[in-house]
GROMACS .gro file of C-alpha atoms in nm:
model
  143
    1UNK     CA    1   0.000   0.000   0.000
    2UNK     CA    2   0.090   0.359  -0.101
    3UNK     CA    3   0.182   0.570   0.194
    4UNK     CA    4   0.131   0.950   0.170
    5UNK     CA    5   0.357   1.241   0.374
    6UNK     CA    6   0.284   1.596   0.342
    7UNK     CA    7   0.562   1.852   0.189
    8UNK     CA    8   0.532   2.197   0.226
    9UNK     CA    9   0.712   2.436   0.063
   10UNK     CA   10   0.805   2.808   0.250
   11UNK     CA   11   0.952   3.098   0.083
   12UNK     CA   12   1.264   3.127   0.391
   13UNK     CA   13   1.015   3.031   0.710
   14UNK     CA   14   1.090   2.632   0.710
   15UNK     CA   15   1.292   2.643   1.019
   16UNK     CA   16   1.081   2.877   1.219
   17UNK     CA   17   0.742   2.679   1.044
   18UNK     CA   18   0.898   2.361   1.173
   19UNK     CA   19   1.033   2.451   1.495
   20UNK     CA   20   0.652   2.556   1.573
   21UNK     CA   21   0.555   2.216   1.431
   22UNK     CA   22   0.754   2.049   1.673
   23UNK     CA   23   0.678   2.241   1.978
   24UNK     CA   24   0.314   2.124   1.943
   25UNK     CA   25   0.356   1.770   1.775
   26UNK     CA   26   0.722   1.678   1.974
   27UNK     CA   27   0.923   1.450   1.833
   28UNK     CA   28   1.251   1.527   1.705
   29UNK     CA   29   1.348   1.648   1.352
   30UNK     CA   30   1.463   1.306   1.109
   31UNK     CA   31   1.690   1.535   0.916
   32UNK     CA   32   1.746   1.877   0.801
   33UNK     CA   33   1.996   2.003   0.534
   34UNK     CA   34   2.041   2.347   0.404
   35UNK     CA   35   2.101   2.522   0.070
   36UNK     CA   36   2.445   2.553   0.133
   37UNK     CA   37   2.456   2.201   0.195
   38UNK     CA   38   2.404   2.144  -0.188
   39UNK     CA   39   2.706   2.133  -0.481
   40UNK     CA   40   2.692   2.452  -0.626
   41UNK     CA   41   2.569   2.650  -0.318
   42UNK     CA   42   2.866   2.900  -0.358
   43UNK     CA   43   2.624   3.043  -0.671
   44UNK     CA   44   2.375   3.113  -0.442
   45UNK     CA   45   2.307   3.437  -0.308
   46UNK     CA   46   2.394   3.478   0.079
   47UNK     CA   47   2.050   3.488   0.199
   48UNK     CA   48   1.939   3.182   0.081
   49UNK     CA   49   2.247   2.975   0.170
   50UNK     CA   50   2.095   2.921   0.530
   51UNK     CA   51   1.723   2.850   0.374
   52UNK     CA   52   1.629   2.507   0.419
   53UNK     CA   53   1.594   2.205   0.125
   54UNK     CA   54   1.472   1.963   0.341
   55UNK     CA   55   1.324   1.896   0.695
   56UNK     CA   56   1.083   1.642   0.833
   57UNK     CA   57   0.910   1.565   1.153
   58UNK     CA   58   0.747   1.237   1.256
   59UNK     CA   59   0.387   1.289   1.334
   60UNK     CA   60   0.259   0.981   1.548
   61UNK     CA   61   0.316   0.632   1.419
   62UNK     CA   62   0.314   0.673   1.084
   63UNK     CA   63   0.356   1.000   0.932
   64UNK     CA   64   0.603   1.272   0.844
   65UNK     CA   65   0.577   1.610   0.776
   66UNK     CA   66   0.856   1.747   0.575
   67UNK     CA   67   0.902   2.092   0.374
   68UNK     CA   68   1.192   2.280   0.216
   69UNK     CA   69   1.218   2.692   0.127
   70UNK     CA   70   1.220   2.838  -0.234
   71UNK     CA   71   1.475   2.965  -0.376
   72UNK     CA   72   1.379   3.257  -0.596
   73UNK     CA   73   1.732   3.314  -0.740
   74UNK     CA   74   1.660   2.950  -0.929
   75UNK     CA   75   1.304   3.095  -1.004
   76UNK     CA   76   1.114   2.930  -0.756
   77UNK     CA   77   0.817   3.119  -0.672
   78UNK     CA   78   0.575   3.021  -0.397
   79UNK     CA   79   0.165   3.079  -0.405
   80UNK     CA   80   0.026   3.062  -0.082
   81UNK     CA   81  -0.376   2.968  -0.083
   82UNK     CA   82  -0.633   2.760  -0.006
   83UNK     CA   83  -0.513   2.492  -0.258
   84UNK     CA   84  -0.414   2.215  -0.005
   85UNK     CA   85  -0.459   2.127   0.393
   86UNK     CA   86  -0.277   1.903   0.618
   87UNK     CA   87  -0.562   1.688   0.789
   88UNK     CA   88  -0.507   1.551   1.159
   89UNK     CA   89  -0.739   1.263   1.269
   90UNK     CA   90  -0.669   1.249   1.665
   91UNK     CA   91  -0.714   0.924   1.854
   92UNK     CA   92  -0.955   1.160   2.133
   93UNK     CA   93  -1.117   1.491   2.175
   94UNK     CA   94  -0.885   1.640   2.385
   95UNK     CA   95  -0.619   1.594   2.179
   96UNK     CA   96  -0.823   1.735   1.865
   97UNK     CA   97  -0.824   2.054   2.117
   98UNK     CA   98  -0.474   2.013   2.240
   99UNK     CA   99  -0.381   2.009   1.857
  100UNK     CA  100  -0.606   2.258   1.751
  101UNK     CA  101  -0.510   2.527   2.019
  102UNK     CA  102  -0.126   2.483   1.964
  103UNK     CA  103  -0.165   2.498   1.573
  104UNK     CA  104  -0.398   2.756   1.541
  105UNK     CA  105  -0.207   3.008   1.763
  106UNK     CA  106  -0.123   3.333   1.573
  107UNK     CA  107  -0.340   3.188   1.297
  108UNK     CA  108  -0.683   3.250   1.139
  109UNK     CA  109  -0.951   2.994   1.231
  110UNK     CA  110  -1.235   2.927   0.980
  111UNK     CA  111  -1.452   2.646   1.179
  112UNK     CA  112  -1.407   2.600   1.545
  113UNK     CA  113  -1.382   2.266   1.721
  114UNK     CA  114  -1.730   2.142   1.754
  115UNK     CA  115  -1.959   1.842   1.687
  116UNK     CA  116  -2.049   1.799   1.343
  117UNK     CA  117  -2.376   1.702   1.138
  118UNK     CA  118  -2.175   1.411   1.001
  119UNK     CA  119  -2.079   1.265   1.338
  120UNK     CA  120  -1.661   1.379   1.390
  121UNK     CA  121  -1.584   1.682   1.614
  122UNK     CA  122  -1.383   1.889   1.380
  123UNK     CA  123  -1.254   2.215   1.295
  124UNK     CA  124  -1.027   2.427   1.049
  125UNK     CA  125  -0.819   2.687   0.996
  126UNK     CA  126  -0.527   2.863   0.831
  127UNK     CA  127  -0.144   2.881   1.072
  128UNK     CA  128   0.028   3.183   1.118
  129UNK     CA  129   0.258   3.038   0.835
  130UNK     CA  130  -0.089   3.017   0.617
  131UNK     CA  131  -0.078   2.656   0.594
  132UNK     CA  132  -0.447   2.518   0.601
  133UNK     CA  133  -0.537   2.262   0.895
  134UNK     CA  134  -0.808   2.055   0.978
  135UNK     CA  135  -0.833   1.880   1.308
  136UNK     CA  136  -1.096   1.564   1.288
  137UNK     CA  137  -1.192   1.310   1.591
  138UNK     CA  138  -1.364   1.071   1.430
  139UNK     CA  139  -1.637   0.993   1.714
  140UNK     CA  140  -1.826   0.717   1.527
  141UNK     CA  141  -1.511   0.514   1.519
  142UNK     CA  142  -1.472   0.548   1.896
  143UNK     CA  143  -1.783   0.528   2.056
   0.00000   0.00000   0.00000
């Protein structure tokens, strides 16, 4: 079976992104390298030597969030919209709030945590970094 991680892609806020990341999820970083880890980094320009081109987090069991930065002297150009979310399905409700809380801080919440017509107690919203979220306790499954 397929197994799918989520990437996300900053334009120089990876580390500060992740380090968030981590102080809600835990865990400890599985490996982060920076630009000027790469051959040819001597072409780049000195602010994006430090940016990141890969990082990853365990999440739980059986998932890893990673991301890297752009690079806009290589023509990368980031979008930031509503065109993907990372979705959480928590094992309880209090740590769909514990998640929820932590994550949204400093962000911009579009659904609150609440009990929904379908049956999960779920919410949404956008980080600080304006990556989309949505927290789901599946309550059918538990009950």
């Amino acid at each position: 079976m397929a197994k799918i991680n989520t990437y996300l892609n900053f334009d120089g806020k990876s580390e500060e992104a992740f380090n968030f990341y981590k102080s809600v999820f835990g865990g400890e970083f599985l490996s982060v390298h920076r630009m000027s880890d790469m051959p040819g980094a001597e072409q780049l320009a000195e602010d994006e030597k430090g940016r990141l081109m890969h990082i990853s987090l365990p999440i739980g069991k059986d998932d890893v969030l990673m991301a890297s930065d752009i690079v806009p002297s290589m023509g990368h150009k980031l979008s930031i919209g509503n065109h993907a979310y990372i979705s959480v399905f928590t094992d309880s409700r209090e740590e769909a709030d514990r998640l929820f809380a932590g994550l949204s801080a400093g962000g911009e919440i579009e659904m609150a945590m609440e009990d929904t017509f379908w049956g999960d107690y779920f919410g949404s919203f956008h980080d600080q970094f304006g990556i989309g979220w949505m927290v789901n306790y599946p309550q059918q499954q538990h009950n």
